């Protein structure tokens, strides 16, 4: 594996290898050391064309714990009209000898382009591109679900997950549907029809417009951020109507099986897709998701830059 | 040299039996037994003669974007592609919405002289969609504009479209519509389908094209005017046009070479060379478009040649410009998709690439059958040759060809415009 562009590029073995590696790194970090010498002398560039402090910091901590040199390259002007700057920036990074570029970009396919246009040699990690994908988010979600529902090992066979909200514009949803499916989980996407992608019926998941009908039958529910501005483009009539029909509140929590957990990729819109009491409740695992994000990103950088040989075996 | 006589020796008109086509004083003077004609000889045994192609949809970019193309470089590309006439779209800078700008383009075409350049006039001032441009002034200018289009933008206001259709009747004009409902295509990047949902690229649904065509054919019927539909891209659009023609509505339509060959799957590479408007569609659409061109429901192949400088394509998808080169590959794509598939014979291909487009645009002197007395606008092609597309060798100033590296059938060998050679043995004559 040279790049991580799409969760769809992972098969069950490579996905489990990343999860297992993350688990191993997390346990060692907890017990003894905070830093591994693995990537000493390697350079990881965080190239963020969109503001996302939480994701950038997560990658930064991950790279530093592996002793890599980290350069934060906040490319100003996320507007696509300044698109040529992606190439210019890439050529600059290449000249600086970047071994890996972690890229967040508002344009779908920008990481793919960075990896294939011949501008740079290093590995590319997709940290979220437009409305396309966010594979490390899906990996950390899978890691979190596995920890709670499968004792932290193996795949996710038989686990039932609902992904609820703005599926149309969500890169988190796309990566999660692909990865969870690969890991054997049964996924249902839930949203009003306006927020479903065209052709969603051909995705490897079930589709529902009715949250109340789905909740009793899932082990994990993932609430996606819904921007209230979407109502101006007539995706839904009002914030109130959206949250009445698709928001997760205390009443709806009663529909979930007792063991079920609640995930959210953040940042949350309290009062929109999730009520404050649910967000702060004991079945919400958002704080763990953040911690697990660092372990997953350590595993990805480790496997891309050092640890994975051509035959897929890792060396620690 | 008014008395020079040229003989295209042993050529097969429309692929039929070999003859000598004798050209003098700019017209076909004689069609003689092969080997009998006298004069300056173009050896053409085994080659096929067709009327010079007419492209009713090109973007020559001058004035304003001379870094992408000029009338001169675009004319060279057109001649090498077998064309003797091209229609230059109005979305230049400044927009071709006045007699002054269309005359400038017309004069630039005359000065280059490789093809007849027919400027297309804008329908509305600045392509703004709100106020009619001075269509009459452009029609009576030296450029004699007959085709009007806001191409690049859709004339989306139904009242403006109705008035434009009515107004151009006074001088036998036609409105060429870029059919794209703007509200259904905000930020649209590719065909809307399962793939757009997977790639996270905003969809451009076929209905945004079909609904405008449906509205426009009804308007054209209501005011009894001529409507031309640019770059038809979906099977649904074909159905609407077929219905309109069956009612006797005066509608014509064109299809681009790329919509006859390429499909949306190419977008999965996120390579902006495949970014075009309207977008590449599905293989079912490609099949329907080929069948419609064969049946004559779609009248013409038009390139929508859209040159862009390297930097406008060497970037991420959303930032890239829409459009592909077409002039130097159109004939070969037509051979690949329509001749080699058996859907069209050579005479029918001439009809779709020369006769009908000339008629739609009222391109005087073009689109005539190869017969004695016709203007000598002739394209001689080698049907058996094949060639590898190398954009770096193109006469166009730009390189954004989606066919780079492909081996294509059919080669343009010789072109005569008004009896004068513009292309000889596959190279420019001058
Ligand atoms: Zn157009
Ligand atoms: Zn065009």
XYZ file of C-alpha atoms and ligand atoms in Angstrom:
748
model
C 0.000 0.000 0.000
C 1.517 3.271 -1.105
C -1.373 5.700 -0.577
C -4.598 5.776 1.419
C -7.089 7.504 -0.876
C -10.326 5.581 -0.414
C -11.703 3.187 2.156
C -12.729 1.133 -0.858
C -9.055 0.387 -1.570
C -8.826 -1.698 1.616
C -9.693 -5.364 1.729
C -10.569 -7.138 4.953
C -6.945 -8.124 5.602
C -5.418 -4.699 5.099
C -8.247 -3.051 7.064
C -7.789 -5.461 9.983
C -4.022 -4.981 9.827
C -4.524 -1.233 10.298
C -6.968 -1.802 13.187
C -4.674 -4.351 14.853
C -1.631 -2.133 14.425
C -3.550 0.779 15.928
C -4.542 -1.385 18.882
C -0.953 -2.452 19.439
C 0.366 1.104 19.236
C -2.366 2.302 21.587
C -1.597 -0.308 24.227
C 2.138 0.404 24.188
C 1.467 4.144 24.363
C -0.799 3.634 27.344
C 1.644 1.494 29.269
C 5.074 2.901 28.746
C 6.428 5.117 26.032
C 4.819 8.126 24.398
C 7.135 8.088 21.401
C 8.403 5.508 18.930
C 11.574 6.071 16.899
C 10.041 4.379 13.846
C 9.757 7.371 11.515
C 12.787 9.332 12.671
C 14.160 11.322 9.750
C 10.957 11.026 7.741
C 8.915 14.086 6.864
C 5.144 14.187 7.068
C 3.374 17.226 5.645
C -0.103 18.182 6.766
C -1.514 19.965 3.733
C -4.854 21.464 4.712
C -6.798 23.481 2.179
C -9.810 23.457 4.507
C -9.814 24.437 8.141
C -10.064 21.375 10.318
C -8.095 21.871 13.457
C -9.187 18.589 15.021
C -8.145 16.383 12.103
C -4.902 18.267 11.553
C -3.933 18.037 15.221
C -4.791 14.336 15.268
C -2.452 13.650 12.347
C 0.187 15.917 13.853
C 0.191 14.089 17.187
C 0.234 10.742 15.378
C 3.247 11.677 13.266
C 5.129 13.152 16.227
C 4.564 10.046 18.346
C 6.316 8.153 15.565
C 9.185 10.697 15.688
C 8.536 12.021 12.201
C 9.286 15.631 11.307
C 5.945 17.371 10.828
C 5.314 20.358 8.638
C 1.926 21.992 8.814
C 1.197 23.573 5.484
C -2.011 25.543 5.781
C -2.708 26.447 2.181
C -4.741 29.585 2.303
C -7.631 30.094 -0.039
C -9.649 26.932 -0.133
C -11.666 28.254 -3.061
C -11.441 26.124 -6.150
C -10.778 29.185 -8.279
C -7.269 29.052 -6.840
C -7.016 25.411 -7.800
C -3.707 25.594 -9.601
C -2.124 26.178 -6.243
C -2.556 22.473 -5.476
C 0.022 21.649 -8.135
C 2.341 24.494 -7.148
C 2.110 23.480 -3.521
C 2.767 19.853 -4.432
C 5.908 20.799 -6.352
C 7.111 22.787 -3.349
C 6.518 19.831 -1.020
C 8.320 17.536 -3.431
C 11.314 19.843 -3.407
C 11.252 19.761 0.396
C 11.410 15.972 0.318
C 8.044 15.097 1.849
C 7.760 11.365 2.505
C 4.019 11.570 3.111
C 1.452 14.226 2.413
C -1.706 14.246 4.486
C -4.174 16.258 2.471
C -7.536 17.805 3.315
C -9.150 19.486 0.325
C -12.578 20.856 -0.531
C -12.522 19.311 -3.972
C -13.467 15.637 -4.371
C -10.616 13.685 -5.930
C -7.861 16.161 -5.003
C -5.869 13.487 -3.064
C -6.313 11.092 -5.996
C -4.981 13.774 -8.327
C -2.066 14.503 -5.980
C -1.164 10.811 -5.943
C -1.477 10.189 -9.689
C -0.662 13.413 -11.565
C 3.095 12.858 -11.272
C 3.688 15.973 -9.191
C 5.103 14.174 -6.133
C 6.753 10.872 -5.217
C 5.672 10.439 -1.602
C 2.685 8.702 -0.076
C -0.646 10.495 -0.023
C -3.134 10.141 2.811
C -6.639 11.410 2.206
C -7.720 13.397 5.259
C -11.052 14.308 3.687
C -11.798 15.409 0.123
C -14.911 17.350 -0.749
C -17.987 15.160 -0.549
C -15.986 12.076 -1.489
C -14.168 10.244 1.314
C -12.503 10.425 4.692
C -10.939 6.972 5.127
C -9.116 7.510 8.437
C -12.401 8.652 9.991
C -14.014 5.403 8.863
C -11.086 3.433 10.280
C -11.324 5.123 13.657
C -15.081 4.578 13.684
C -14.586 0.885 12.911
C -11.921 0.709 15.618
C -14.302 2.259 18.139
C -17.181 -0.036 17.165
C -14.903 -3.087 17.309
C -13.688 -2.091 20.770
C -17.230 -1.860 22.151
C -18.996 -4.652 20.293
C -16.311 -7.170 19.313
C -13.797 -7.019 22.185
C -11.333 -5.172 20.009
C -10.419 -7.999 17.672
C -11.321 -9.451 14.306
C -13.726 -8.020 11.798
C -17.248 -6.639 12.287
C -19.277 -9.555 10.923
C -22.898 -9.252 11.914
C -22.634 -5.817 13.502
C -25.551 -3.599 12.481
C -24.796 0.094 11.997
C -27.086 2.978 11.053
C -25.561 6.091 9.489
C -27.976 8.988 9.849
C -28.030 12.443 8.301
C -26.665 14.283 5.301
C -25.500 11.224 3.367
C -25.447 13.221 0.115
C -22.728 15.636 1.203
C -20.906 13.363 3.654
C -17.453 11.963 2.951
C -17.661 10.206 6.324
C -20.722 8.289 5.179
C -19.107 7.185 1.908
C -15.958 5.890 3.591
C -17.906 4.208 6.363
C -20.307 2.400 4.043
C -17.349 1.004 2.097
C -15.206 0.052 5.066
C -17.937 -1.323 7.349
C -19.218 -3.434 4.486
C -15.707 -4.766 3.834
C -15.457 -5.675 7.515
C -18.715 -7.623 7.344
C -21.050 -5.170 9.070
C -24.615 -4.539 7.905
C -25.104 -0.852 7.227
C -28.308 1.162 6.849
C -28.160 4.785 5.727
C -31.006 6.934 7.026
C -31.945 10.372 5.723
C -34.728 12.284 4.030
C -34.731 11.395 0.308
C -33.313 14.837 -0.564
C -30.141 14.088 1.380
C -29.569 10.686 -0.231
C -27.081 10.485 -3.124
C -28.547 9.711 -6.535
C -28.267 5.966 -7.082
C -27.873 5.124 -3.381
C -30.008 2.029 -3.949
C -26.978 0.503 -5.637
C -24.669 1.146 -2.692
C -23.687 -1.881 -0.587
C -26.066 -0.904 2.219
C -29.737 -0.692 3.094
C -31.603 2.595 2.710
C -34.314 3.965 4.977
C -36.212 7.242 5.322
C -37.538 6.270 8.758
C -35.187 6.550 11.724
C -37.645 5.184 14.268
C -38.069 2.013 12.267
C -34.302 1.442 12.057
C -33.158 2.229 15.606
C -34.480 -0.942 17.337
C -32.420 -3.093 14.988
C -28.927 -1.594 15.228
C -25.907 -2.024 17.492
C -24.388 1.357 16.671
C -25.809 4.575 15.332
C -23.614 7.172 13.698
C -25.083 10.663 13.572
C -23.701 12.955 10.861
C -23.433 16.699 11.067
C -26.202 18.455 9.167
C -25.615 22.064 8.226
C -28.676 24.185 8.838
C -27.849 26.178 5.659
C -28.928 23.149 3.637
C -32.520 24.202 4.204
C -31.935 27.238 1.990
C -31.410 24.856 -0.935
C -34.675 23.113 -0.009
C -33.081 19.894 1.237
C -35.480 20.134 4.200
C -38.025 22.724 5.281
C -36.659 23.804 8.654
C -34.237 22.889 11.431
C -37.164 21.984 13.639
C -38.681 19.607 11.141
C -35.320 17.984 10.485
C -34.540 17.388 14.113
C -38.070 16.151 14.794
C -37.791 13.534 12.065
C -34.081 12.649 12.101
C -32.535 14.042 15.294
C -31.337 11.667 18.018
C -32.916 12.707 21.318
C -33.589 11.017 24.676
C -36.933 9.693 23.496
C -35.414 7.987 20.465
C -32.567 6.583 22.573
C -35.250 4.422 24.153
C -35.742 2.678 20.829
C -32.122 1.508 20.675
C -31.126 -1.861 22.132
C -29.462 -1.387 25.538
C -25.990 -2.297 24.296
C -26.026 0.085 21.334
C -23.531 2.949 21.119
C -23.772 6.423 19.575
C -21.021 7.822 17.362
C -20.531 11.235 15.782
C -17.536 12.337 13.683
C -17.791 15.885 15.048
C -18.147 18.724 15.211
C -21.663 18.249 16.555
C -24.646 20.470 15.898
C -26.347 20.099 19.244
C -30.075 20.547 18.883
C -29.946 19.685 15.191
C -28.937 16.084 14.592
C -28.273 15.251 18.238
C -29.656 16.565 21.498
C -27.309 17.727 24.239
C -28.337 15.029 26.694
C -27.605 12.285 24.174
C -24.299 13.875 23.168
C -23.203 13.974 26.785
C -24.795 10.651 27.723
C -22.890 7.529 28.679
C -23.614 5.653 25.471
C -22.006 8.361 23.378
C -18.430 7.460 22.464
C -17.255 10.692 20.840
C -14.364 11.252 23.240
C -13.054 7.761 22.533
C -13.380 8.398 18.811
C -10.994 11.325 19.148
C -8.429 9.291 21.080
C -8.743 6.371 18.691
C -8.200 8.752 15.782
C -4.616 9.309 16.895
C -3.923 5.563 17.120
C -5.447 4.909 13.701
C -3.438 7.700 12.088
C -0.268 6.425 13.729
C -0.993 2.983 12.277
C -1.659 4.382 8.797
C 1.511 6.484 8.716
C 3.511 3.639 10.190
C 2.286 1.114 7.634
C 2.614 3.483 4.670
C 6.047 4.821 5.517
C 7.822 2.051 7.247
C 6.161 -1.027 8.398
C 4.429 -2.720 5.529
C 6.478 -4.803 3.174
C 5.353 -5.721 -0.297
C 3.911 -9.035 0.821
C 1.637 -7.215 3.276
C 3.483 -8.363 6.415
C 4.310 -5.812 9.032
C 7.559 -5.337 10.838
C 7.556 -3.711 14.244
C -3.570 31.941 -61.303
C -7.202 31.988 -62.340
C -6.744 29.357 -64.998
C -4.973 26.735 -62.940
C -6.710 23.403 -63.111
C -6.365 20.770 -60.393
C -7.150 17.110 -60.909
C -7.912 14.839 -57.974
C -6.909 11.666 -59.728
C -8.548 8.307 -59.189
C -10.527 9.396 -56.153
C -13.713 7.612 -55.038
C -16.508 10.125 -54.335
C -18.409 8.910 -51.266
C -16.445 5.655 -51.565
C -17.986 4.884 -54.937
C -16.208 4.139 -58.250
C -12.930 5.985 -58.956
C -13.048 9.174 -61.062
C -10.990 12.278 -61.725
C -12.478 15.366 -60.094
C -11.346 18.349 -62.158
C -11.336 21.658 -60.317
C -11.023 25.054 -61.990
C -11.909 28.626 -60.989
C -13.008 27.453 -57.560
C -15.657 25.032 -58.733
C -15.889 21.408 -59.799
C -15.449 21.805 -63.562
C -15.722 18.187 -64.552
C -16.064 14.695 -63.150
C -14.125 12.587 -65.628
C -13.085 8.994 -66.167
C -10.251 8.112 -63.832
C -6.897 8.961 -65.394
C -8.285 11.257 -68.075
C -8.206 14.688 -66.433
C -5.410 17.130 -67.171
C -3.850 19.724 -64.872
C -2.004 19.819 -61.570
C -2.508 16.303 -60.263
C -3.322 15.182 -56.722
C -2.799 11.419 -56.681
C -5.772 10.001 -54.835
C -6.222 6.406 -55.859
C -7.723 4.444 -52.967
C -8.812 7.664 -51.285
C -12.347 8.920 -50.766
C -13.658 12.391 -51.667
C -16.274 14.059 -49.502
C -17.611 17.603 -49.427
C -15.517 19.757 -47.067
C -16.716 19.366 -43.498
C -18.642 22.135 -41.759
C -18.368 22.515 -37.984
C -21.236 24.521 -36.571
C -19.778 24.566 -33.069
C -16.198 25.591 -32.310
C -14.565 27.860 -29.775
C -11.725 29.788 -31.375
C -11.190 31.884 -28.184
C -10.235 35.078 -30.050
C -10.657 37.815 -28.941
C -9.688 37.424 -25.301
C -8.088 34.044 -24.740
C -5.376 34.004 -27.368
C -3.288 31.908 -24.972
C -5.709 29.017 -25.622
C -6.437 29.451 -29.329
C -6.599 32.083 -32.046
C -8.632 32.275 -35.210
C -5.427 31.422 -37.050
C -4.414 28.358 -35.010
C -8.006 27.176 -34.846
C -8.314 27.551 -38.614
C -5.199 25.423 -39.080
C -6.585 22.737 -36.815
C -9.892 22.873 -38.675
C -8.286 22.555 -42.111
C -6.185 19.598 -40.947
C -9.385 18.041 -39.636
C -10.968 18.201 -43.090
C -13.143 21.250 -42.467
C -13.689 24.051 -44.948
C -16.008 26.068 -42.711
C -16.348 26.564 -38.962
C -18.768 28.497 -36.816
C -17.001 30.376 -34.036
C -18.974 30.571 -30.797
C -19.699 33.931 -29.202
C -18.359 33.383 -25.664
C -15.182 35.357 -26.267
C -13.927 38.362 -24.335
C -15.430 40.734 -25.279
C -18.486 38.649 -26.083
C -19.450 38.556 -29.771
C -22.673 40.445 -29.103
C -22.141 43.408 -31.447
C -21.546 43.889 -35.152
C -18.044 45.131 -34.310
C -16.882 41.935 -32.624
C -18.403 39.535 -35.162
C -16.818 41.548 -37.990
C -13.456 41.370 -36.202
C -13.680 37.576 -36.026
C -14.896 37.386 -39.606
C -11.954 39.504 -40.817
C -9.478 37.375 -38.853
C -10.915 34.312 -40.562
C -10.609 35.912 -43.985
C -7.027 36.922 -43.275
C -6.057 33.363 -42.363
C -8.033 31.971 -45.270
C -7.746 28.270 -44.447
C -11.436 27.821 -43.658
C -14.448 30.101 -43.888
C -15.045 31.368 -40.358
C -18.686 32.128 -39.670
C -19.037 34.040 -36.412
C -21.927 33.043 -34.169
C -23.588 36.035 -32.513
C -24.607 36.093 -28.860
C -28.344 35.977 -28.195
C -28.178 38.266 -25.177
C -25.888 41.105 -24.194
C -22.773 39.707 -22.562
C -24.389 36.233 -22.495
C -26.263 37.667 -19.535
C -29.572 36.082 -20.490
C -31.523 39.275 -19.868
C -31.410 41.667 -22.795
C -31.371 40.737 -26.482
C -28.147 41.611 -28.265
C -28.395 43.572 -31.508
C -29.125 40.493 -33.560
C -30.194 42.458 -36.625
C -27.018 44.502 -36.686
C -24.943 41.314 -36.582
C -27.077 39.783 -39.338
C -26.560 42.746 -41.660
C -22.873 43.206 -40.802
C -20.105 42.025 -43.101
C -20.144 38.763 -41.119
C -23.755 38.066 -42.199
C -24.500 36.221 -38.958
C -27.309 33.682 -39.166
C -26.657 31.529 -36.113
C -27.043 32.992 -32.645
C -26.113 31.305 -29.393
C -25.250 32.072 -25.786
C -23.337 28.773 -25.777
C -21.592 28.140 -22.505
C -24.745 29.503 -20.951
C -28.341 28.499 -21.504
C -30.934 31.073 -22.558
C -32.918 29.967 -19.526
C -35.575 32.686 -19.379
C -38.507 31.352 -21.384
C -39.697 34.818 -22.395
C -36.262 35.844 -23.682
C -35.964 32.566 -25.579
C -39.365 33.076 -27.162
C -38.488 36.614 -28.281
C -35.132 35.530 -29.676
C -36.735 32.713 -31.659
C -39.281 35.147 -33.084
C -36.898 38.004 -33.764
C -34.408 36.098 -35.917
C -37.148 35.053 -38.345
C -36.734 38.474 -39.963
C -33.360 37.415 -41.391
C -33.681 33.619 -41.524
C -31.669 33.170 -38.343
C -31.534 30.233 -35.971
C -31.111 30.103 -32.206
C -28.612 27.452 -31.134
C -29.406 26.556 -27.557
C -26.962 25.238 -24.960
C -29.671 23.308 -23.126
C -28.842 23.376 -19.425
C -31.391 24.290 -16.789
C -29.181 26.379 -14.495
C -30.945 25.706 -11.191
C -30.674 21.944 -11.702
C -26.961 22.175 -12.440
C -25.526 24.449 -9.745
C -21.832 23.487 -9.366
C -22.474 20.395 -11.512
C -19.324 18.426 -12.311
C -20.288 15.190 -14.074
C -23.246 13.096 -15.189
C -25.616 12.461 -12.302
C -25.776 8.758 -11.644
C -24.494 6.077 -9.327
C -20.919 7.035 -10.177
C -21.311 10.736 -9.305
C -22.675 9.688 -5.932
C -19.682 7.444 -5.328
C -17.094 9.952 -6.510
C -18.634 12.775 -4.506
C -18.917 14.979 -7.584
C -22.044 17.097 -7.962
C -24.333 15.598 -10.578
C -25.456 17.158 -13.874
C -28.727 15.291 -14.450
C -29.930 14.505 -17.949
C -33.269 16.051 -17.073
C -31.601 19.475 -16.908
C -30.931 19.141 -20.648
C -34.139 17.359 -21.602
C -36.485 19.793 -19.835
C -34.988 22.796 -21.666
C -35.174 21.021 -25.030
C -38.803 20.107 -24.351
C -39.640 23.712 -23.500
C -37.754 25.081 -26.481
C -39.292 22.815 -29.102
C -42.727 23.828 -27.827
C -41.739 27.494 -28.025
C -40.358 26.967 -31.533
C -43.616 25.338 -32.537
C -45.672 28.120 -31.006
C -43.839 30.921 -32.830
C -42.938 28.820 -35.906
C -39.209 29.504 -35.670
C -35.974 27.601 -36.228
C -34.344 26.042 -33.168
C -31.018 24.253 -33.117
C -29.982 22.133 -30.126
C -26.279 22.113 -29.335
C -24.385 19.026 -28.151
C -27.258 16.640 -27.402
C -25.959 14.219 -24.779
C -28.750 11.956 -23.502
C -31.092 9.281 -24.789
C -33.976 11.267 -23.302
C -33.080 14.342 -25.367
C -33.148 12.178 -28.482
C -36.696 11.095 -27.638
C -37.864 14.689 -27.224
C -36.275 15.795 -30.518
C -37.694 12.809 -32.325
C -41.154 13.696 -31.042
C -40.716 17.341 -32.056
C -39.603 16.424 -35.565
C -42.570 14.088 -35.929
C -44.790 17.079 -35.244
C -43.062 19.102 -37.933
C -41.344 21.467 -35.521
C -38.351 23.195 -37.129
C -35.720 21.762 -34.836
C -32.246 20.512 -35.692
C -29.656 18.985 -33.413
C -25.971 18.205 -33.198
C -23.864 15.689 -31.309
C -20.179 15.945 -30.455
C -17.617 13.288 -31.358
C -16.806 12.753 -27.674
C -20.434 12.040 -26.790
C -20.435 9.418 -29.558
C -17.485 7.593 -28.022
C -16.616 8.361 -24.415
C -18.543 7.506 -21.248
C -18.658 8.741 -17.672
C -16.529 5.884 -16.278
C -13.473 7.855 -17.407
C -14.246 10.408 -14.704
C -13.306 7.893 -12.001
C -9.691 8.835 -12.748
C -10.480 12.420 -11.662
C -8.381 13.456 -14.679
C -9.826 16.810 -15.804
C -9.120 16.048 -19.463
C -12.489 14.257 -19.267
C -14.297 17.249 -17.799
C -16.695 18.637 -20.378
C -20.082 20.318 -20.550
C -22.505 18.672 -21.078
C -20.748 15.832 -19.275
C -19.844 12.419 -20.615
C -22.866 10.180 -20.093
C -23.534 6.428 -19.973
C -22.984 3.778 -22.625
C -26.782 3.599 -23.089
C -26.730 7.297 -24.001
C -23.832 6.745 -26.409
C -25.754 3.974 -28.128
C -28.880 6.152 -28.423
C -26.896 9.098 -29.802
C -25.246 6.960 -32.475
C -28.600 5.512 -33.490
C -30.170 8.988 -33.602
C -27.363 10.321 -35.790
C -27.773 7.332 -38.084
C -31.531 7.874 -38.280
C -31.134 11.598 -38.902
C -32.959 12.577 -35.710
C -29.673 14.222 -34.850
C -28.618 16.169 -37.935
C -24.956 16.897 -37.508
C -21.671 16.104 -35.858
C -20.276 19.287 -34.315
C -17.029 19.321 -32.398
C -17.586 21.807 -29.548
C -13.806 22.191 -29.917
C -12.897 23.861 -26.621
C -9.191 24.660 -26.245
C -7.809 25.331 -22.774
C -4.244 26.132 -21.707
C -2.382 23.410 -19.822
C -2.755 25.014 -16.388
C -6.556 25.013 -16.684
C -6.502 21.200 -16.866
C -3.399 20.426 -14.777
C -5.201 20.768 -11.472
C -7.866 19.113 -9.368
C -11.211 18.262 -10.994
C -13.397 21.015 -9.551
C -10.892 23.732 -10.447
C -10.473 22.598 -14.060
C -12.153 24.162 -17.070
C -14.865 22.353 -19.042
C -14.096 21.297 -22.604
C -12.086 19.170 -25.029
C -10.320 19.646 -28.327
C -12.180 18.201 -31.287
C -11.263 19.633 -34.670
C -8.345 17.374 -35.560
C -9.937 14.166 -34.319
C -13.617 14.596 -35.303
C -13.372 12.767 -38.607
C -11.542 9.790 -37.133
C -13.985 9.527 -34.230
C -16.813 9.607 -36.777
C -15.181 6.771 -38.710
C -14.628 4.789 -35.527
C -18.144 5.229 -34.153
C -20.325 5.521 -37.266
C -18.557 4.052 -40.320
C -16.748 1.108 -38.758
C -19.913 0.201 -36.860
C -21.859 0.174 -40.125
C -24.310 2.814 -38.877
C -23.483 5.313 -41.644
C -22.106 4.983 -45.156
C -19.829 7.646 -46.612
C -22.617 9.553 -48.304
C -24.575 9.715 -45.055
C -21.454 10.751 -43.178
C -21.015 13.610 -45.665
C -24.620 14.544 -44.998
C -24.027 14.759 -41.227
C -20.627 16.460 -41.368
C -21.153 18.794 -44.308
C -24.551 19.041 -46.000
C -26.837 19.392 -43.016
C -24.581 21.525 -40.826
C -24.065 23.928 -43.751
C -27.816 24.148 -44.174
C -28.447 24.715 -40.451
C -25.950 27.574 -40.325
C -26.746 28.924 -43.806
C -23.079 28.549 -44.700
C -23.154 29.774 -48.274
C -20.841 27.877 -50.605
C -20.561 24.854 -48.296
C -22.283 21.519 -47.960
C -22.774 20.955 -51.678
C -22.822 17.540 -53.253
C -19.745 16.635 -55.270
C -21.075 17.458 -58.708
C -20.188 19.669 -61.629
C -20.716 23.335 -60.844
C -20.515 22.940 -57.070
C -18.017 25.075 -55.135
C -14.799 23.082 -54.840
C -14.859 22.602 -51.055
C -13.547 19.074 -50.970
C -12.027 16.810 -48.371
C -10.050 13.736 -49.474
C -9.587 11.047 -46.838
C -7.741 7.767 -46.511
C -10.253 5.335 -45.016
C -7.667 2.613 -44.422
C -5.034 4.672 -42.623
C -4.704 4.822 -38.870
C -2.738 7.187 -36.692
C -1.763 7.711 -33.072
C -3.099 10.860 -31.421
C -0.240 13.023 -30.176
C -1.660 16.311 -28.915
C 1.834 17.846 -28.861
C 1.801 17.794 -32.664
C -1.616 19.471 -32.982
C -1.990 22.765 -34.828
C -4.268 23.927 -32.035
C -2.568 26.034 -29.391
C -3.972 23.769 -26.692
C -3.395 20.120 -25.872
C -6.532 19.028 -23.999
C -7.452 16.029 -26.120
C -9.129 13.072 -24.406
C -7.829 10.798 -27.161
C -4.098 11.210 -26.463
C -2.293 7.950 -27.169
C -5.244 6.322 -28.907
C -4.873 4.794 -32.355
C -7.682 6.139 -34.541
C -8.881 5.044 -37.988
C -9.181 7.291 -41.035
C -6.934 10.166 -42.009
C -7.560 13.496 -43.731
C -5.111 13.704 -46.652
C -6.069 16.617 -48.890
C -8.435 19.546 -48.522
C -9.457 22.094 -51.113
C -11.258 25.261 -50.126
C -12.861 27.086 -53.035
C -10.527 25.105 -55.290
C -7.378 26.084 -53.416
C -5.426 23.378 -51.564
C -5.316 24.016 -47.819
C -4.071 20.562 -46.840
C -1.759 18.341 -48.916
C -0.727 14.840 -47.861
C -1.919 15.464 -44.310
C 0.017 18.721 -43.866
C -0.951 22.331 -44.290
C -0.472 23.400 -47.890
C 1.101 26.786 -47.276
Zn -22.345 24.438 -24.892
Zn -19.561 25.035 -26.899
